[in-house]
Tab-separated table of C-alpha atoms and ligand atoms in Angstrom:
chain	number	residue	atom	x	y	z
A	1	MET	CA	-11.720	-16.843	9.154
A	2	ARG	CA	-8.848	-15.501	7.619
A	3	ARG	CA	-5.956	-13.554	8.923
A	4	VAL	CA	-3.939	-11.249	6.584
A	5	THR	CA	-0.760	-10.149	8.066
A	6	VAL	CA	0.882	-6.639	7.525
A	7	ALA	CA	4.332	-7.338	7.537
A	8	LEU	CA	5.745	-4.080	9.550
A	9	ASP	CA	7.701	-3.787	12.755
A	10	PRO	CA	5.764	-4.841	14.592
A	11	PRO	CA	3.544	-6.953	12.191
A	12	TYR	CA	-0.287	-6.955	12.828
A	13	ASP	CA	-3.248	-9.044	11.417
A	14	VAL	CA	-6.366	-8.151	9.597
A	15	VAL	CA	-8.879	-10.796	10.763
A	16	VAL	CA	-11.652	-11.328	8.162
A	17	GLY	CA	-14.776	-13.157	8.566
A	18	ALA	CA	-17.913	-13.915	10.506
A	19	GLY	CA	-16.862	-13.780	14.086
A	20	ALA	CA	-13.614	-11.823	13.850
A	21	LEU	CA	-14.976	-9.574	16.693
A	22	ASP	CA	-13.800	-12.386	19.175
A	23	GLU	CA	-10.174	-11.189	18.268
A	24	LEU	CA	-10.921	-7.994	20.292
A	25	THR	CA	-10.356	-9.997	23.444
A	26	PRO	CA	-6.824	-11.360	22.779
A	27	LEU	CA	-5.652	-8.080	21.535
A	28	LEU	CA	-6.817	-6.171	24.487
A	29	THR	CA	-6.370	-8.613	27.349
A	30	GLY	CA	-4.178	-6.866	29.901
A	31	ARG	CA	-5.125	-3.159	28.735
A	32	ARG	CA	-6.625	-1.275	32.035
A	33	ARG	CA	-8.927	0.771	30.140
A	34	VAL	CA	-10.218	1.229	26.465
A	35	ALA	CA	-11.774	4.090	24.985
A	36	VAL	CA	-14.209	3.233	22.040
A	37	VAL	CA	-14.679	5.536	19.589
A	38	THR	CA	-18.063	5.441	17.307
A	39	GLN	CA	-21.176	6.799	15.891
A	40	GLU	CA	-24.524	6.551	17.024
A	41	ALA	CA	-25.738	4.415	13.923
A	42	ILE	CA	-23.146	1.896	14.344
A	43	ALA	CA	-23.295	1.888	18.149
A	44	ARG	CA	-26.865	1.130	18.006
A	45	PRO	CA	-26.453	-2.507	16.489
A	46	HIS	CA	-22.678	-3.064	17.241
A	47	LEU	CA	-21.422	-1.544	20.398
A	48	GLY	CA	-23.041	-4.328	22.666
A	49	PRO	CA	-21.122	-7.176	21.185
A	50	VAL	CA	-17.844	-4.986	21.374
A	51	LEU	CA	-18.524	-4.271	25.096
A	52	GLU	CA	-18.955	-8.083	25.717
A	53	ARG	CA	-15.672	-8.890	24.170
A	54	LEU	CA	-13.735	-5.996	26.069
A	55	ALA	CA	-15.325	-7.102	29.461
A	56	ALA	CA	-13.977	-10.411	28.536
A	57	ALA	CA	-10.601	-9.014	28.103
A	58	GLY	CA	-11.092	-7.356	31.712
A	59	ALA	CA	-10.942	-3.723	30.343
A	60	GLU	CA	-12.987	-0.791	31.656
A	61	VAL	CA	-14.666	0.877	28.900
A	62	THR	CA	-15.441	4.658	28.032
A	63	VAL	CA	-17.689	5.191	24.982
A	64	LEU	CA	-16.916	8.235	23.019
A	65	THR	CA	-19.504	9.322	20.152
A	66	ILE	CA	-18.561	11.356	17.050
A	67	GLY	CA	-21.141	13.058	14.599
A	68	PRO	CA	-22.366	11.023	11.636
A	69	GLY	CA	-20.578	12.400	8.551
A	70	GLU	CA	-17.248	13.602	6.991
A	71	GLU	CA	-17.917	17.258	8.317
A	72	ASP	CA	-17.366	15.663	11.925
A	73	LYS	CA	-13.791	14.692	10.776
A	74	ASN	CA	-12.134	17.673	11.935
A	75	LEU	CA	-9.646	18.931	14.793
A	76	GLY	CA	-12.574	20.211	16.809
A	77	THR	CA	-13.847	16.479	17.109
A	78	VAL	CA	-9.985	15.284	17.817
A	79	GLY	CA	-9.841	17.835	20.655
A	80	ARG	CA	-12.952	16.686	22.092
A	81	LEU	CA	-12.129	13.164	22.039
A	82	CYS	CA	-8.788	14.034	23.834
A	83	ARG	CA	-10.597	15.982	26.309
A	84	GLU	CA	-13.253	13.258	27.038
A	85	ALA	CA	-10.267	10.570	27.182
A	86	ALA	CA	-8.367	12.687	29.566
A	87	ALA	CA	-11.756	13.086	31.796
A	88	SER	CA	-12.092	9.246	31.664
A	89	GLY	CA	-8.644	8.503	32.901
A	90	LEU	CA	-7.213	7.090	29.790
A	91	LEU	CA	-3.524	6.621	30.065
A	92	ARG	CA	-0.330	5.990	28.013
A	93	GLY	CA	-0.619	2.375	28.477
A	94	ASP	CA	-4.588	2.013	27.728
A	95	ALA	CA	-5.890	1.744	24.305
A	96	VAL	CA	-8.431	3.065	21.740
A	97	VAL	CA	-10.942	1.030	19.532
A	98	THR	CA	-12.555	2.708	16.612
A	99	LEU	CA	-15.694	1.020	15.842
A	100	GLY	CA	-16.911	2.362	12.358
A	101	GLY	CA	-16.015	3.337	8.771
A	102	GLY	CA	-13.207	5.546	7.792
A	103	VAL	CA	-14.517	8.703	9.421
A	104	VAL	CA	-14.347	6.838	12.595
A	105	GLY	CA	-11.055	5.212	11.992
A	106	ASP	CA	-9.479	8.360	10.555
A	107	THR	CA	-10.685	10.655	13.487
A	108	GLY	CA	-10.427	8.105	16.282
A	109	GLY	CA	-7.049	6.905	14.823
A	110	PHE	CA	-5.408	10.309	14.699
A	111	ALA	CA	-6.915	11.214	18.434
A	112	ALA	CA	-5.080	7.781	19.274
A	113	ALA	CA	-2.044	8.996	17.539
A	114	VAL	CA	-1.718	12.133	19.276
A	115	TYR	CA	-2.950	11.425	22.607
A	116	HIS	CA	-0.179	11.253	25.203
A	117	ARG	CA	2.045	11.191	22.190
A	118	GLY	CA	0.226	8.023	21.097
A	119	VAL	CA	-1.593	5.210	22.567
A	120	ALA	CA	-2.207	1.587	20.917
A	121	VAL	CA	-5.356	1.559	18.746
A	122	VAL	CA	-7.430	-1.249	17.285
A	123	HIS	CA	-9.766	-0.690	14.219
A	124	VAL	CA	-13.124	-2.251	14.038
A	125	ALA	CA	-13.919	-1.840	10.446
A	126	THR	CA	-17.680	-1.469	10.034
A	127	THR	CA	-17.807	-0.498	6.222
A	128	LEU	CA	-16.551	-2.404	3.088
A	129	LEU	CA	-14.249	0.563	2.403
A	130	ALA	CA	-12.633	0.453	5.738
A	131	MET	CA	-12.381	-3.285	5.920
A	132	ILE	CA	-9.946	-3.529	2.781
A	133	ASP	CA	-8.584	-0.152	2.793
A	134	ALA	CA	-8.967	2.850	5.296
A	135	ALA	CA	-8.422	0.449	8.504
A	136	ILE	CA	-5.037	-0.798	7.308
A	137	GLY	CA	-1.819	0.540	6.926
A	138	GLY	CA	-1.961	3.463	9.747
A	139	LYS	CA	-3.053	6.475	7.758
A	140	THR	CA	-5.088	8.718	9.714
A	141	ALA	CA	-6.134	12.392	9.374
A	142	VAL	CA	-8.746	14.983	9.771
A	143	ASN	CA	-10.181	17.404	7.374
A	144	LEU	CA	-9.387	21.338	7.467
A	145	PRO	CA	-11.534	23.873	5.912
A	146	GLU	CA	-8.834	24.208	3.562
A	147	GLY	CA	-9.034	20.340	2.130
A	148	LYS	CA	-9.545	16.912	2.977
A	149	ASN	CA	-7.142	14.821	5.332
A	150	LEU	CA	-4.841	17.835	5.650
A	151	VAL	CA	-3.684	17.129	9.066
A	152	GLY	CA	-2.642	13.568	10.029
A	153	ALA	CA	-0.187	11.111	11.284
A	154	PHE	CA	1.024	7.592	10.453
A	155	HIS	CA	-0.101	5.385	13.579
A	156	GLN	CA	-0.132	1.637	12.877
A	157	PRO	CA	-3.044	-0.286	14.562
A	158	LEU	CA	-2.617	-3.245	17.116
A	159	GLY	CA	-4.822	-5.201	14.729
A	160	VAL	CA	-7.702	-4.544	12.432
A	161	VAL	CA	-10.774	-6.669	12.941
A	162	ALA	CA	-13.043	-7.164	9.636
A	163	ASP	CA	-16.429	-8.978	11.188
A	164	LEU	CA	-18.285	-9.432	7.847
A	165	THR	CA	-21.491	-9.807	9.984
A	166	LEU	CA	-21.228	-5.929	10.763
A	167	LEU	CA	-21.826	-5.189	7.218
A	168	ALA	CA	-25.530	-6.134	7.389
A	169	SER	CA	-26.583	-2.748	8.977
A	170	LEU	CA	-24.480	-0.828	6.596
A	171	PRO	CA	-26.760	1.437	4.096
A	172	GLU	CA	-27.074	-0.058	0.511
A	173	ARG	CA	-25.579	2.908	-1.018
A	174	GLU	CA	-22.452	2.913	1.339
A	175	TYR	CA	-21.944	-0.903	0.832
A	176	ARG	CA	-22.409	-0.378	-2.858
A	177	ALA	CA	-19.817	2.510	-2.881
A	178	GLY	CA	-17.117	0.045	-1.271
A	179	LEU	CA	-17.538	-2.195	-4.099
A	180	GLY	CA	-16.114	0.674	-6.376
A	181	GLU	CA	-12.770	-0.145	-4.061
A	182	VAL	CA	-13.254	-3.644	-4.606
A	183	ALA	CA	-13.194	-2.992	-8.441
A	184	LYS	CA	-9.895	-1.294	-7.914
A	185	TYR	CA	-8.420	-4.203	-6.504
A	186	ALA	CA	-10.039	-6.601	-9.080
A	187	LEU	CA	-8.234	-4.524	-11.612
A	188	MET	CA	-4.743	-4.385	-9.878
A	189	PRO	CA	-2.208	-7.066	-11.263
A	190	GLN	CA	-2.410	-8.857	-7.891
A	191	GLY	CA	-6.277	-8.993	-8.384
A	192	GLY	CA	-6.483	-12.078	-10.420
A	193	ALA	CA	-8.613	-14.066	-7.781
A	194	ILE	CA	-10.922	-11.202	-7.129
A	195	ARG	CA	-11.391	-10.401	-10.881
A	196	ALA	CA	-12.499	-14.032	-11.564
A	197	GLU	CA	-14.838	-13.988	-8.449
A	198	ILE	CA	-16.644	-11.011	-10.065
A	199	LEU	CA	-16.695	-12.166	-13.602
A	200	THR	CA	-18.128	-15.714	-12.724
A	201	ASP	CA	-21.015	-13.816	-10.737
A	202	PRO	CA	-21.035	-9.970	-10.592
A	203	SER	CA	-23.852	-10.200	-8.412
A	204	ALA	CA	-22.680	-12.489	-5.923
A	205	LEU	CA	-21.471	-10.141	-3.272
A	206	ASP	CA	-24.805	-8.117	-3.527
A	207	ALA	CA	-26.419	-10.383	-0.696
A	208	ARG	CA	-23.226	-9.676	1.517
A	209	ASP	CA	-23.018	-13.087	2.546
A	210	PRO	CA	-19.931	-13.635	4.901
A	211	GLY	CA	-19.111	-16.923	3.128
A	212	GLN	CA	-19.211	-15.336	-0.179
A	213	LEU	CA	-17.541	-12.081	0.892
A	214	GLU	CA	-14.729	-13.639	3.056
A	215	PRO	CA	-12.203	-14.621	0.044
A	216	VAL	CA	-12.638	-11.195	-1.670
A	217	VAL	CA	-12.291	-9.117	1.692
A	218	ALA	CA	-9.568	-10.977	2.634
A	219	ALA	CA	-7.735	-10.769	-1.147
A	220	CYS	CA	-8.352	-7.214	-1.229
A	221	ALA	CA	-7.011	-6.413	2.524
A	222	ALA	CA	-3.809	-8.706	1.368
A	223	ILE	CA	-3.108	-6.300	-1.609
A	224	THR	CA	-3.385	-3.342	0.644
A	225	ALA	CA	-1.065	-5.064	3.171
A	226	GLU	CA	1.647	-5.968	0.956
A	227	VAL	CA	1.572	-2.380	-0.645
A	228	VAL	CA	1.487	-0.734	2.770
A	229	ALA	CA	4.522	-3.107	4.126
A	230	SER	CA	6.391	-2.138	0.845
A	231	ASP	CA	6.111	1.692	1.571
A	232	PRO	CA	4.909	2.174	5.319
A	233	PHE	CA	5.503	6.023	4.854
A	234	GLU	CA	4.167	6.700	1.295
A	235	ARG	CA	7.690	7.457	0.255
A	236	THR	CA	8.512	5.266	-2.607
A	237	GLY	CA	5.576	5.697	-5.000
A	238	ALA	CA	4.595	1.921	-4.369
A	239	ARG	CA	1.640	3.110	-2.122
A	240	ALA	CA	0.383	5.368	-4.794
A	241	THR	CA	-0.605	2.582	-6.784
A	242	LEU	CA	-3.724	2.286	-4.391
A	243	ASN	CA	-4.877	5.409	-5.919
A	244	TYR	CA	-5.603	3.638	-9.283
A	245	GLY	CA	-9.097	5.430	-10.705
A	246	HIS	CA	-8.414	8.186	-7.636
A	247	THR	CA	-7.302	11.184	-9.902
A	248	LEU	CA	-10.343	11.693	-11.790
A	249	ALA	CA	-12.405	10.549	-8.701
A	250	HIS	CA	-11.120	13.267	-6.486
A	251	ALA	CA	-12.027	15.771	-9.068
A	252	LEU	CA	-15.462	14.330	-9.554
A	253	GLU	CA	-16.145	14.410	-5.882
A	254	THR	CA	-15.005	18.074	-5.513
A	255	ALA	CA	-16.933	19.194	-8.972
A	256	GLY	CA	-20.245	17.450	-7.944
A	257	ASP	CA	-20.097	18.682	-4.475
A	258	HIS	CA	-19.935	15.193	-3.182
A	259	ASP	CA	-22.915	14.207	-4.856
A	260	LEU	CA	-21.394	10.884	-5.853
A	261	HIS	CA	-19.732	8.805	-2.937
A	262	HIS	CA	-15.939	8.212	-2.902
A	263	GLY	CA	-16.347	4.531	-4.189
A	264	GLU	CA	-18.624	5.569	-6.692
A	265	ALA	CA	-16.452	8.245	-8.149
A	266	VAL	CA	-13.534	5.657	-8.095
A	267	ALA	CA	-15.609	3.575	-10.287
A	268	VAL	CA	-16.042	6.166	-12.966
A	269	GLY	CA	-12.415	7.003	-12.410
A	270	LEU	CA	-11.231	3.390	-13.129
A	271	VAL	CA	-13.468	3.575	-16.136
A	272	PHE	CA	-11.438	6.741	-17.264
A	273	ALA	CA	-8.206	5.392	-16.353
A	274	GLY	CA	-8.573	2.234	-18.425
A	275	HIS	CA	-9.477	4.208	-21.347
A	276	LEU	CA	-6.485	6.642	-21.137
A	277	ALA	CA	-4.267	3.667	-20.769
A	278	GLY	CA	-6.126	2.050	-24.005
A	279	ALA	CA	-5.782	5.653	-25.818
A	280	LEU	CA	-1.969	5.658	-24.779
A	281	GLU	CA	-1.781	2.145	-26.345
A	282	ARG	CA	-0.589	0.616	-22.974
A	283	ILE	CA	-3.033	-1.930	-22.934
A	284	THR	CA	-5.181	-3.770	-25.382
A	285	PRO	CA	-8.721	-2.911	-26.074
A	286	ALA	CA	-9.960	-6.191	-24.247
A	287	HIS	CA	-8.089	-4.937	-21.168
A	288	ARG	CA	-9.333	-1.465	-21.522
A	289	ASP	CA	-13.041	-2.837	-21.783
A	290	LEU	CA	-12.355	-5.124	-18.803
A	291	HIS	CA	-12.939	-1.937	-16.747
A	292	THR	CA	-16.088	-1.305	-17.849
A	293	GLU	CA	-17.255	-4.863	-17.314
A	294	ILE	CA	-16.069	-5.129	-13.746
A	295	VAL	CA	-17.256	-1.576	-12.498
A	296	GLY	CA	-20.959	-2.187	-14.408
A	297	GLY	CA	-21.064	-5.940	-13.233
A	298	LEU	CA	-20.603	-4.627	-9.653
A	299	GLY	CA	-23.634	-2.272	-10.248
A	300	LEU	CA	-21.600	0.749	-9.983
A	301	PRO	CA	-21.609	4.010	-12.413
A	302	THR	CA	-19.299	3.612	-15.445
A	303	SER	CA	-19.846	7.410	-16.672
A	304	VAL	CA	-20.082	10.566	-14.994
A	305	PRO	CA	-23.435	11.995	-14.134
A	306	PRO	CA	-24.600	14.501	-16.734
A	307	GLY	CA	-24.024	18.147	-15.891
A	308	THR	CA	-21.179	17.316	-13.209
A	309	ALA	CA	-18.460	19.346	-14.988
A	310	THR	CA	-17.065	20.080	-18.279
A	311	SER	CA	-13.343	18.033	-18.978
A	312	ALA	CA	-11.744	21.709	-18.462
A	313	GLU	CA	-13.044	22.105	-15.242
A	314	LEU	CA	-12.176	18.467	-14.291
A	315	LEU	CA	-8.541	18.880	-15.770
A	316	ASP	CA	-8.206	22.296	-13.481
A	317	LEU	CA	-9.370	20.501	-10.380
A	318	MET	CA	-6.925	17.264	-11.231
A	319	ARG	CA	-4.028	19.617	-11.572
A	320	ARG	CA	-4.706	21.146	-8.017
A	321	ASP	CA	-5.427	17.881	-6.473
A	322	LYS	CA	-3.078	17.629	-3.379
A	323	LYS	CA	-1.299	14.721	-4.742
A	324	SER	CA	-0.416	16.195	-7.874
A	325	HIS	CA	3.025	17.520	-8.453
A	326	GLY	CA	1.583	20.600	-10.298
A	327	GLY	CA	0.904	18.685	-13.421
A	328	LEU	CA	-1.521	15.881	-14.123
A	329	THR	CA	-0.668	12.332	-12.808
A	330	PHE	CA	-2.516	9.168	-13.391
A	331	VAL	CA	-1.765	5.756	-11.968
A	332	LEU	CA	-2.247	3.757	-15.154
A	333	PRO	CA	-1.652	-0.247	-16.289
A	334	ASP	CA	0.446	-1.388	-19.070
A	335	SER	CA	0.428	-4.289	-20.780
A	336	ASP	CA	1.222	-6.952	-18.043
A	337	GLY	CA	-0.952	-4.944	-15.540
A	338	THR	CA	1.578	-3.246	-13.655
A	339	LEU	CA	0.515	0.165	-12.484
A	340	THR	CA	2.730	3.031	-12.836
A	341	ALA	CA	2.361	6.732	-12.403
A	342	VAL	CA	1.849	8.792	-15.967
A	343	ASP	CA	2.517	12.493	-15.884
A	344	ASP	CA	0.950	14.721	-18.371
A	345	PRO	CA	-0.791	12.506	-20.858
A	346	PRO	CA	-1.439	14.056	-24.493
A	347	ALA	CA	-4.643	16.273	-24.980
A	348	ALA	CA	-6.115	13.624	-27.497
A	349	ALA	CA	-5.635	10.875	-25.111
A	350	LEU	CA	-7.558	12.585	-22.457
A	351	ASP	CA	-10.266	13.800	-24.781
A	352	ALA	CA	-10.821	10.134	-25.757
A	353	ALA	CA	-11.032	8.814	-22.099
A	354	PHE	CA	-13.465	11.893	-21.086
A	355	ARG	CA	-15.640	10.873	-24.012
A	356	ALA	CA	-15.722	7.458	-22.924
A	357	VAL	CA	-17.084	8.343	-19.656
A	358	GLY	CA	-19.514	10.599	-21.296
A	359	VAL	CA	-17.787	14.049	-20.433
A	360	GLU	CA	-17.489	16.641	-23.346
A	361	SER	CA	-15.123	19.243	-23.845
B	401	NAD	N1	-7.035	6.235	6.329
B	401	NAD	C1	-6.961	5.865	5.064
B	401	NAD	O1	-6.121	5.091	4.742
B	401	NAD	C2	-8.221	6.162	4.282
B	401	NAD	C3	-8.376	5.308	3.117
B	401	NAD	C4	-9.779	5.679	2.407
B	401	NAD	C5	-10.526	6.436	2.645
B	401	NAD	N2	-10.476	6.968	4.164
B	401	NAD	C6	-11.396	7.944	4.521
B	401	NAD	O2	-12.657	7.093	4.741
B	401	NAD	C7	-13.618	8.416	4.846
B	401	NAD	C8	-14.741	7.087	4.258
B	401	NAD	O3	-15.058	6.024	5.098
B	401	NAD	P1	-16.018	5.069	4.752
B	401	NAD	O4	-16.575	5.277	3.120
B	401	NAD	O5	-16.066	3.870	5.455
B	401	NAD	O6	-17.536	5.762	5.134
B	401	NAD	P2	-17.901	6.275	6.860
B	401	NAD	O7	-16.987	6.272	7.576
B	401	NAD	O8	-18.144	7.700	6.498
B	401	NAD	O9	-19.209	5.567	6.813
B	401	NAD	C9	-20.508	5.800	6.058
B	401	NAD	C10	-21.584	6.033	6.895
B	401	NAD	O10	-22.123	4.973	7.359
B	401	NAD	C11	-22.280	4.453	8.880
B	401	NAD	N3	-22.042	3.287	8.945
B	401	NAD	C12	-20.762	2.985	8.800
B	401	NAD	N4	-20.791	1.714	9.248
B	401	NAD	C13	-21.981	1.180	9.641
B	401	NAD	C14	-22.348	-0.037	9.907
B	401	NAD	N5	-22.109	-1.279	9.810
B	401	NAD	N6	-23.828	-0.061	9.895
B	401	NAD	C15	-24.615	1.121	9.763
B	401	NAD	N7	-24.100	2.543	9.685
B	401	NAD	C16	-22.807	2.189	9.415
B	401	NAD	C17	-21.682	5.709	9.110
B	401	NAD	O11	-22.318	6.192	10.361
B	401	NAD	C18	-21.586	7.042	8.168
B	401	NAD	O12	-22.587	7.637	8.437
B	401	NAD	C19	-13.252	9.505	4.303
B	401	NAD	O13	-13.110	10.243	5.298
B	401	NAD	C20	-11.924	9.236	3.571
B	401	NAD	O14	-11.311	10.085	3.744
B	401	NAD	C21	-9.237	6.927	4.731
């Protein structure tokens, strides 16, 4: 088991490994009542062991269930969670445990941020994406009909539990999509160890073996922790480097009406970003091609599914992205791998990058 500390005030740990669930007991000992927010498909295999750890902590438990998908990540769900928490007698000094992926963490985390003006929360991550990214850093939010994650709050957890045995029940496509974010960390300058692991045996992570996953998940979580601690409120731009590959990814998700899962879209977005950086002569051809090697090696798509959108349509969507400042902004590597935001690259470089991921103008 490994501990990654998020060096904020107060600091907290991301505990990674088989058996990390045991961490729930010390984290919640002394709390009178705990509300566990989860989903049916996750509760079935994993609620029992969570309840055992909470019983050992001496807490009374209420279980609150939300719907299975992104469409349930909304203010209506938050309102219902807060009402059910009130009905169960949850008070300011009590705690919330989210047991799930990014949807449960974002929705339950936001409810915890606003209920009684903020109650303590612990995230038990059950997807690869949540273990390395969504559960770390305190960003919580829900969607409005007008857009994704438009209402939210920063609310740092007491701790994050990444018990790798919980990944066994995750549907294959969700697991693979999580590897899209692993590819992002592998291609970051701090990702040398992850990169080496993947290049040595790209299919090593397919079996979801906790022993093989542990160093990789802990290394990814450590990068997130370091970036988050350097820019906790997303003000300096440092945290934006975690959006490597995401500019095109968000446009692909919208254009394809979410046919591509987030991590799959990030995978293609990374290949695009590599080619864009290559066309701008920021990186060597070998560094550019490493993007395709890592993404393809992990069994993820390296090109846009045919018929998704034209380059003009994707450019239009990218200009309207909520993180855009009106123009086009890409997080791109330079020769030493450092990621920086690049505004409005020339059309010829964009064309070359689009062609490389199979999109014609
Ligand atoms: N807060 C952040 O910093 C942050 C960062 C990245 C993404 N996100 C958000 O995360 C969400 C995506 O999260 P996700 O990719 O974790 O997917 P998810 O939470 O939607 O989970 C995917 C599906 O898998 C099921 N599932 C999850 N864990 C399971 C398990 N162990 N066994 C069986 N089924 C399981 C869920 O019920 C769900 O149907 C998006 O809403 C995104 O906006 C937030």
